[in-house]
Coordinates of C-alpha atoms in Angstrom, one line a residue:
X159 CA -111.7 28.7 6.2
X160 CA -111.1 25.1 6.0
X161 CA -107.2 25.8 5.8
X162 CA -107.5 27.8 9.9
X163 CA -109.5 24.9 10.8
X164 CA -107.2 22.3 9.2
X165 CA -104.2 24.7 11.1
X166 CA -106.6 25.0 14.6
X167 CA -106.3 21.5 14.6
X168 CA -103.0 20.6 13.9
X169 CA -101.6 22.9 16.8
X170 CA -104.4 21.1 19.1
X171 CA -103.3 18.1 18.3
X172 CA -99.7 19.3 18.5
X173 CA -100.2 20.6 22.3
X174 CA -102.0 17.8 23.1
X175 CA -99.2 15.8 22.1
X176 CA -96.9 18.0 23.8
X177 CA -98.8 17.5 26.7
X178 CA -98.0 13.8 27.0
X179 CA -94.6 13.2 25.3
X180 CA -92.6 11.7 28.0
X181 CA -89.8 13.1 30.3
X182 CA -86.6 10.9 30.2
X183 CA -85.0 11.2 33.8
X184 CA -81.0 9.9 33.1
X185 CA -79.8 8.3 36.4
X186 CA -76.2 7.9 37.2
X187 CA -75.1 5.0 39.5
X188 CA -72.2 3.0 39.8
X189 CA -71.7 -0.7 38.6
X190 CA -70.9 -1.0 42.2
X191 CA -74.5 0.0 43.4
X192 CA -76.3 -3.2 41.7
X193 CA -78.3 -1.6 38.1
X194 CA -80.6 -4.5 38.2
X195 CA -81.7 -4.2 42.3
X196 CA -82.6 -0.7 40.7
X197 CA -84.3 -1.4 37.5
X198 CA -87.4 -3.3 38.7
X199 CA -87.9 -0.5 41.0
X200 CA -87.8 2.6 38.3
X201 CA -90.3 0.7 35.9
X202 CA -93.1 0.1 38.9
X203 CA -92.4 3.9 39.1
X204 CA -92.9 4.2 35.0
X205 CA -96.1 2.4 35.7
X206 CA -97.1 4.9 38.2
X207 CA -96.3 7.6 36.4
X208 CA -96.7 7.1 32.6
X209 CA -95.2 10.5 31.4
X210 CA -92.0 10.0 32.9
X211 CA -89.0 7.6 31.3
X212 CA -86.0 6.5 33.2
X213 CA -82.6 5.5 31.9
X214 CA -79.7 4.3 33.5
X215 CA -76.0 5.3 33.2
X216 CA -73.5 3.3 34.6
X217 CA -70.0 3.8 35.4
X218 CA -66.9 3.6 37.6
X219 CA -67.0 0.4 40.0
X220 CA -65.8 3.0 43.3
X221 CA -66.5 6.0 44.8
X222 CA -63.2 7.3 43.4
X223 CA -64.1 6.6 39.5
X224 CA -67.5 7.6 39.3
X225 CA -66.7 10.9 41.6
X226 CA -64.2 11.6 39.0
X227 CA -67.0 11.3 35.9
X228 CA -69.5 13.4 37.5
X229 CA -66.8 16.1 38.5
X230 CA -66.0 16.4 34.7
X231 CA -69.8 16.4 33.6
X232 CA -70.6 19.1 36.5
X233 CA -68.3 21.1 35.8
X234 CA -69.3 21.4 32.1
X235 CA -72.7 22.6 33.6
X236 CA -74.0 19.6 31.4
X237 CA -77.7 19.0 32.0
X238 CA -77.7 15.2 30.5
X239 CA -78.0 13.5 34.0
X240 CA -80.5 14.5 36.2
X241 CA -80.0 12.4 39.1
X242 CA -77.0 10.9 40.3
X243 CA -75.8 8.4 43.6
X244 CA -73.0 10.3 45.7
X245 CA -70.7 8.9 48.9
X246 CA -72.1 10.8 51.4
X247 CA -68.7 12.2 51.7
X248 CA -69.1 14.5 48.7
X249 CA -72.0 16.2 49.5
X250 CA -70.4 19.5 50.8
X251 CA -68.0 19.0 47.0
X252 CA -70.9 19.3 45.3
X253 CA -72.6 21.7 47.7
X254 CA -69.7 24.5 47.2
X255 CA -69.7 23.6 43.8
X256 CA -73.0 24.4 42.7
X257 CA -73.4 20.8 41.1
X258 CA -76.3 19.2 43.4
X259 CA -79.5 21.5 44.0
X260 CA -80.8 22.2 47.7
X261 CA -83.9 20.4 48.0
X262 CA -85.7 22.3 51.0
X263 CA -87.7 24.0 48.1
X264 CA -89.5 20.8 47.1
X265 CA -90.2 19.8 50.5
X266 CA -92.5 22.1 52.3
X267 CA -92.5 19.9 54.9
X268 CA -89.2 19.2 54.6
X269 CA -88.6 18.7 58.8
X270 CA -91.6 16.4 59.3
X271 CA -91.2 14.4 56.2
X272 CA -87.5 13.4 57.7
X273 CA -88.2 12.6 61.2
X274 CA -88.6 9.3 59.8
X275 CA -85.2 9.0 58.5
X276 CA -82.0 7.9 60.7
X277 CA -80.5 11.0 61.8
X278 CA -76.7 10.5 60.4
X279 CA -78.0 9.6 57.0
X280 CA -80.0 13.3 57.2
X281 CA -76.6 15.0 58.5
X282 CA -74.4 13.7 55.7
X283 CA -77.0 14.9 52.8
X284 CA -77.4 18.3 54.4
X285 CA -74.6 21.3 54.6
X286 CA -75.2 24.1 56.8
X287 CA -78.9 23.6 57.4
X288 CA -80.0 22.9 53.6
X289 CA -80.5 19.7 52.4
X290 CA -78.4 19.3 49.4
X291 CA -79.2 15.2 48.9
X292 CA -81.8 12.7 49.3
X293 CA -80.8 9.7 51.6
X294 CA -80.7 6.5 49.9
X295 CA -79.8 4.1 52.0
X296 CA -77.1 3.9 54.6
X297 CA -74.1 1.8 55.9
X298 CA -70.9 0.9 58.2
X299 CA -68.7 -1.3 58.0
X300 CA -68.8 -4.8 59.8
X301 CA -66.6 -7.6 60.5
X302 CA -67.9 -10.8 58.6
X303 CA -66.5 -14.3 59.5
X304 CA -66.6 -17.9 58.8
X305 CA -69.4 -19.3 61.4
X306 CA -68.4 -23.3 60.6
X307 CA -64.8 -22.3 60.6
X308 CA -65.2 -20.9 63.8
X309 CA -67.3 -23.6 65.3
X310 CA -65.0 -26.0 63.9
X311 CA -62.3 -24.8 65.8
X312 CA -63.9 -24.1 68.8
X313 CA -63.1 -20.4 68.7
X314 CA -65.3 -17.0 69.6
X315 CA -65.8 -14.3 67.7
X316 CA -63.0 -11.8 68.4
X317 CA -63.7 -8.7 70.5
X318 CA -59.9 -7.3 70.1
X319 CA -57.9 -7.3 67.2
X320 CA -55.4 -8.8 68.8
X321 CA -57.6 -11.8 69.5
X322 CA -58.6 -12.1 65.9
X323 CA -55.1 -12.2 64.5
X324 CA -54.5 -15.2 66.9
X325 CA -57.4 -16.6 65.9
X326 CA -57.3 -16.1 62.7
X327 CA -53.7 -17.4 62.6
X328 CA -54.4 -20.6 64.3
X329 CA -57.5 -21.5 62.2
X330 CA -55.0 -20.7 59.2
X331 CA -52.4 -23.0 60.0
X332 CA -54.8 -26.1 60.6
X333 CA -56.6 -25.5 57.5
X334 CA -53.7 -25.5 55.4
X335 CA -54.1 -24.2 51.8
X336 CA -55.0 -20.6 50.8
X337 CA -57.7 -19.2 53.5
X338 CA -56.9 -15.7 53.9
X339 CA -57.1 -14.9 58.0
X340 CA -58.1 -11.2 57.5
X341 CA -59.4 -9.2 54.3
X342 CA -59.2 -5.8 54.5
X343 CA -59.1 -2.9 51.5
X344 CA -55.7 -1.3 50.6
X345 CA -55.9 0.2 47.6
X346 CA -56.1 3.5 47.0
X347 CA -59.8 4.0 47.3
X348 CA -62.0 5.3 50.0
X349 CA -62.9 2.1 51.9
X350 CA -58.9 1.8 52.6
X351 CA -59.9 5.7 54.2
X352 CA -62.6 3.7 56.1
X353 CA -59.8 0.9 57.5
X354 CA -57.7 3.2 58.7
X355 CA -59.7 5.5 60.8
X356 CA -61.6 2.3 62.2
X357 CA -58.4 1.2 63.3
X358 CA -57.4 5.0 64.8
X359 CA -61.0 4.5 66.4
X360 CA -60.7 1.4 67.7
X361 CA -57.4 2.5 69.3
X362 CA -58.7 5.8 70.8
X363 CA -57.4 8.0 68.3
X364 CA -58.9 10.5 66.1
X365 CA -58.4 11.8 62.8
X366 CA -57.0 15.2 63.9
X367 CA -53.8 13.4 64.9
X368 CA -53.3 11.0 62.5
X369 CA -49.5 10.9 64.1
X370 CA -50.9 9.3 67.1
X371 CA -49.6 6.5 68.9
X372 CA -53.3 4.7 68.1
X373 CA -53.0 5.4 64.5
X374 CA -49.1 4.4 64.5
X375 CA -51.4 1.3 66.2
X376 CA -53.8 0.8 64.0
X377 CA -51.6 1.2 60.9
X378 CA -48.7 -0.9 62.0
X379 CA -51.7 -3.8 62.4
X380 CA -52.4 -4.2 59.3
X381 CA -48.8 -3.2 57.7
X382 CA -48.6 -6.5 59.9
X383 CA -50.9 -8.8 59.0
X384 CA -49.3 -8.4 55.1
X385 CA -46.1 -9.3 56.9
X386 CA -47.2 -12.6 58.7
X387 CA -49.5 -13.8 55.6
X388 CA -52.5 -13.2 57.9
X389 CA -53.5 -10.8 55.1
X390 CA -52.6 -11.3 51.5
X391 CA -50.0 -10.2 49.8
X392 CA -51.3 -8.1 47.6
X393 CA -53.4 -6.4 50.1
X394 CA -52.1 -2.9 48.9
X395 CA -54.4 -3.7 45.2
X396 CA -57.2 -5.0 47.4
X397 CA -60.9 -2.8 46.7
X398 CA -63.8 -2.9 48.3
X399 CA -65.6 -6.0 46.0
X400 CA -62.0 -7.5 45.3
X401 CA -62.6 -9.0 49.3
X402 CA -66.6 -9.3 48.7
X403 CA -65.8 -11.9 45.8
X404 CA -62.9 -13.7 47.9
X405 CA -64.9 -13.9 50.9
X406 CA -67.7 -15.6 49.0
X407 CA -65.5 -17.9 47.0
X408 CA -64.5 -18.9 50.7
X409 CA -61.2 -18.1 50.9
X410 CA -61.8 -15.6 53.7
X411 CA -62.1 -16.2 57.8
X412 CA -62.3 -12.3 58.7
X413 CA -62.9 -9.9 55.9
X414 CA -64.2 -6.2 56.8
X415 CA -66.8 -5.0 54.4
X416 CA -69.9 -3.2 54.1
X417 CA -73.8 -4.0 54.4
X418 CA -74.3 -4.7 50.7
X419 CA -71.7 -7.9 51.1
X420 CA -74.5 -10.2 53.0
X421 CA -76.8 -10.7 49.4
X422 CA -74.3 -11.6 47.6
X423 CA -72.9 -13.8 50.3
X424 CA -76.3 -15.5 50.5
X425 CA -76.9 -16.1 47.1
X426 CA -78.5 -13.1 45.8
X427 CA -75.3 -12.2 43.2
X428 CA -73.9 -12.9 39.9
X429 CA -71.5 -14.9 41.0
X430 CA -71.2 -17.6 42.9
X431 CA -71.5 -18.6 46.2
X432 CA -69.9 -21.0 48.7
X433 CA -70.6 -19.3 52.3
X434 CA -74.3 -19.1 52.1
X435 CA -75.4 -19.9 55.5
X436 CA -72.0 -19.7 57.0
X437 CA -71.8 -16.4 57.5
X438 CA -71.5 -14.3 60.6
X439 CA -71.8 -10.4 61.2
X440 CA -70.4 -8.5 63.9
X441 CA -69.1 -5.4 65.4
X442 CA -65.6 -4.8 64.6
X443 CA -62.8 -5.0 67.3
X444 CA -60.9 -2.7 68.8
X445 CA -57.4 -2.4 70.7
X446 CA -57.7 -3.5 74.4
X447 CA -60.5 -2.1 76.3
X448 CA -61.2 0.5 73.8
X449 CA -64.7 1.1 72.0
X450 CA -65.2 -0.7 68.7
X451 CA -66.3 1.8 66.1
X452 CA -67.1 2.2 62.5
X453 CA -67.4 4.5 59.6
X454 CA -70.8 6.0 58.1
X455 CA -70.9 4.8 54.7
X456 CA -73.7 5.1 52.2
X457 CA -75.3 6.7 49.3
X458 CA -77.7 9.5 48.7
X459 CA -79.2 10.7 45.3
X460 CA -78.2 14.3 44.1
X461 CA -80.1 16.2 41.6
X462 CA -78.3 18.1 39.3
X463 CA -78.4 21.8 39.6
X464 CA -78.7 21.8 36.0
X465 CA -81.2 19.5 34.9
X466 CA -84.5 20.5 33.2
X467 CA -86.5 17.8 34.8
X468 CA -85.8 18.6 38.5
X469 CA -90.2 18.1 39.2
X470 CA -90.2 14.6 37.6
X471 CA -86.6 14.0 39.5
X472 CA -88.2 15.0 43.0
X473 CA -91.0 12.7 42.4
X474 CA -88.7 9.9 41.8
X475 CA -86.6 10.6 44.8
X476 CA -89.4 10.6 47.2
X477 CA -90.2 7.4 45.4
X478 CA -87.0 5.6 45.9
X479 CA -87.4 6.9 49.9
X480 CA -90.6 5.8 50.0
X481 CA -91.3 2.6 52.9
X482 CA -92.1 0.2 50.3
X483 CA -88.8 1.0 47.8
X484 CA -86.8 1.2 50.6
X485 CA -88.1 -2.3 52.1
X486 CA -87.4 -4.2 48.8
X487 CA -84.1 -2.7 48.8
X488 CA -83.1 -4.3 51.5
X489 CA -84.8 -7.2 51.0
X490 CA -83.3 -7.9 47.5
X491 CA -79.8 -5.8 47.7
X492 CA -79.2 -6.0 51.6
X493 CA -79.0 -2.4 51.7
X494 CA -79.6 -0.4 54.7
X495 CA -82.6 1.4 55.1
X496 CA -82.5 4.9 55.9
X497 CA -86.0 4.7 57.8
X498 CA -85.9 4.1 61.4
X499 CA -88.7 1.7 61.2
X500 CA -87.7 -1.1 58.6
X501 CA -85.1 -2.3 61.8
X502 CA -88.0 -3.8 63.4
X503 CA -89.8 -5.2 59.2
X504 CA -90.6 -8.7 59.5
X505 CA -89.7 -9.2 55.6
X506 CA -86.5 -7.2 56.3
X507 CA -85.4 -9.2 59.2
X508 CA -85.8 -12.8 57.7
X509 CA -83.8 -11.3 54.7
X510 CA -81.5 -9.8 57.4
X511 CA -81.0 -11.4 60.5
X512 CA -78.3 -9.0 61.7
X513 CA -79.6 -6.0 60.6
X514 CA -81.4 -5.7 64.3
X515 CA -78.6 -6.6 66.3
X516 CA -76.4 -4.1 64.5
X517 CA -78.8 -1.3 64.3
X518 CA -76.7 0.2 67.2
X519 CA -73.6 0.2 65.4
X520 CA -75.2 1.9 62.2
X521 CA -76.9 4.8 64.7
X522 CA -73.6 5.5 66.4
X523 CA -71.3 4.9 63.2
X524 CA -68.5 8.0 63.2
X525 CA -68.2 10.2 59.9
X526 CA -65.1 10.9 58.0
X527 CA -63.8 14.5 57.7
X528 CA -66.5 16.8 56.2
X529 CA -64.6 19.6 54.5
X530 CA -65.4 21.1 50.8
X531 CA -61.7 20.0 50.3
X532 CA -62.4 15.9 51.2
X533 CA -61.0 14.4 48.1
X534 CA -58.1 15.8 48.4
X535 CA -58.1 14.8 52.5
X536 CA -59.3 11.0 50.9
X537 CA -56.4 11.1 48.4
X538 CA -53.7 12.2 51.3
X539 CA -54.8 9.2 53.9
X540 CA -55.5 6.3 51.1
X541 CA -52.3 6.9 49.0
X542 CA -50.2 6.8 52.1
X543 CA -51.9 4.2 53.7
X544 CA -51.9 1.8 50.8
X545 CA -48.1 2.6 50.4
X546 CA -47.3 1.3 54.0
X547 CA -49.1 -2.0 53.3
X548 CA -47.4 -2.0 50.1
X549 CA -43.9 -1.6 51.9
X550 CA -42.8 1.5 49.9
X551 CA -43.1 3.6 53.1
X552 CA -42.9 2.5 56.6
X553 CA -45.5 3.3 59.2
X554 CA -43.9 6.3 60.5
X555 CA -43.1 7.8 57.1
X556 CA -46.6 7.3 55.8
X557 CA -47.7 8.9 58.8
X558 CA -45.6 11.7 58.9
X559 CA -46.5 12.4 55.6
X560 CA -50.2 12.5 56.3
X561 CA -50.1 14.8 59.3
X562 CA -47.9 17.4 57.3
X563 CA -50.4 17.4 54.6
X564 CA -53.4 16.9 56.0
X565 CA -52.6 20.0 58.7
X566 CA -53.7 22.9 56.4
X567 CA -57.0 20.6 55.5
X568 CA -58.2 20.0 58.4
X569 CA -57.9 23.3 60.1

């Protein structure tokens, strides 16, 4: 008798303990995406939820490198990571793949729930009607410049590109030294996808002739501005945080970069920096009278068809969406908010002046190709591209050799 009680009470004890051993969520984000804006957030969620663990796995500093880890993991069907930041660009990918799981199950009331969430954001994390991604926080790109440079010199922030080259020349030659006139990303990665159709855009081109005389436009500008040292020369290696780190060491007058830049350029960054208040944010040009325009950037948080902790990983997404997350994230990390009403957030706006004045850019910011086969459309445009800046092709070649291989893609 005293050995079935002894036994009784070791499987109680046994359940009960079952009953509170912890789920670890693993959460994979890029060095890119700031760990440490993150990490204060997931332990208030710990607190709030004392069952649930959350670790962090970092890797690939862009869009490129980390797509190409969780493309390997995924298509192991490995169930290690249960969460994981995408480019909005990759949600169809991972759609057709099977790798992120539709989340319309979780969200009875999925419709009401996202009227509060900027439409575009909602578009990119959703593939034929299903929502295949939770929206993390948006972005576009902007045109940052020098605000003491420019007053120095008397000179107005450019509304053409043509205006900002001869600005940016002009300021260049009086200052003497090593201030770059423009930064902009051509390496081989996705934001050099971004340049490119912002300067087919600005033009009045489109991506379904990339052949166009406002791509050959767009393209020959900053093939260009490498040619006249307006640019650097190395402009061809030049990644996304390659001209967030120049720009803040001050070597920058115009540099194009995203929403994330303004934190660091304030002070809120590991390194350094020497712009803090001299720092001005603006729409980016465009060729003659045409429309300035920008590409949808951003990030949204995938759950992992395979994982075994999809509850716990809903909570935490509606977490990480939630008013208050998303406030401190742009307090803290400058990240756009992907709820309408944080434009108009008193704590938002002293952190972020110009997220107000651009909130008409972000709502009207164009999307790239969305296609199942985009990394190999990103691939086509960014290789070529960078090789014209590099000088290995010329414009027209690189261009050719876009349309003729982007053709069958884009059908």
């Amino acid at each position: 008798m005293r050995t079935r009680l002894t036994l009784t009470a070791t499987l109680a004890l046994a359940a009960l303990g079952s009953a509170h051993a912890a789920t670890t969520l693993t959460v994979f984000m890029g060095s890119q995406q700031r760990p440490e804006i993150f990490q204060p957030i997931f332990d208030r969620f710990e607190k709030q939820n004392p069952n649930v663990r959350i670790k962090i796995e970092t890797g690939g500093a862009t869009s490129e490198a980390q797509n190409q880890y969780l493309t390997t993991v995924l298509a192991a069907k490995d169930n290690t990571l249960d969460l994981f930041l995408i480019d909005v660009v990759r949600t169809a990918t991972f759609a057709a793949a099977g790798w992120a799981e539709p989340l319309d199950a979780y969200l009875p009331s999925k419709d009401t729930y996202l009227k509060a969430f900027l439409p575009g954001p909602v578009a990119a994390a959703s593939v034929n009607g299903k929502l295949y991604a939770m929206p993390a926080f948006t972005d576009a790109q902007f045109l940052y410049y020098r605000k003491d440079l420019l007053e120095k010199y008397k000179a107005k922030v450019p509304k053409t590109w043509d205006e900002l080259a001869a600005t940016a020349a002009r300021i260049q030659k009086a200052e003497g030294g090593s201030l770059q006139g423009f930064n902009f990303q051509g390496a081989p990665i996705e934001g050099t996808v971004c340049n490119f159709l912002e300067m087919t855009w600005t033009g009045g081109g489109s991506v379904g002739d990339v052949n166009s005389p406002a791509a050959k436009q767009g393209l020959g500008f900053l093939v260009n501005a490498v040619k006249t040292k307006l640019a650097p020369a190395a402009s061809a290696e030049m990644k996304t945080d390659d001209s967030r780190q120049q720009f803040q060491a001050g070597n920058v007058l115009f540099g194009l970069n995203w929403s994330y830049a303004w934190a660091h350029f304030q002070g809120n960054s590991p390194q350094p920096t020497r712009v803090k208040g001299d720092v001005g944010v603006a729409a980016l040009p465009a060729f003659g009278k045409n429309a300035s325009a920008t590409c949808t950037g951003g990030w949204e948080w995938g759950l992992n068809a395979y994982s075994r902790n999809k509850a716990a990983a809903v909570k935490l997404l509606q977490f990480m969406s939630s008013n208050d997350v998303q406030r401190e994230m742009a307090v803290k990390g400058a990240y756009l908010p992907v709820r309408k009403s944080l434009y108009n957030d008193k704590a938002v706006l002293a952190a972020n002046p110009h997220f107000k004045s651009l909130y008409p850019i972000v709502t009207k910011a164009r999307p790239r190709p969305v296609t199942p086969a985009y990394p190999r459309v990103s691939e086509i445009i960014r290789n070529n591209v960078s090789a014209a800046v590099a000088g290995s092709k010329s414009v027209d070649a690189a261009l050719n050799d876009m349309k003729r291989d982007l053709e069958p893609l884009l059908k």
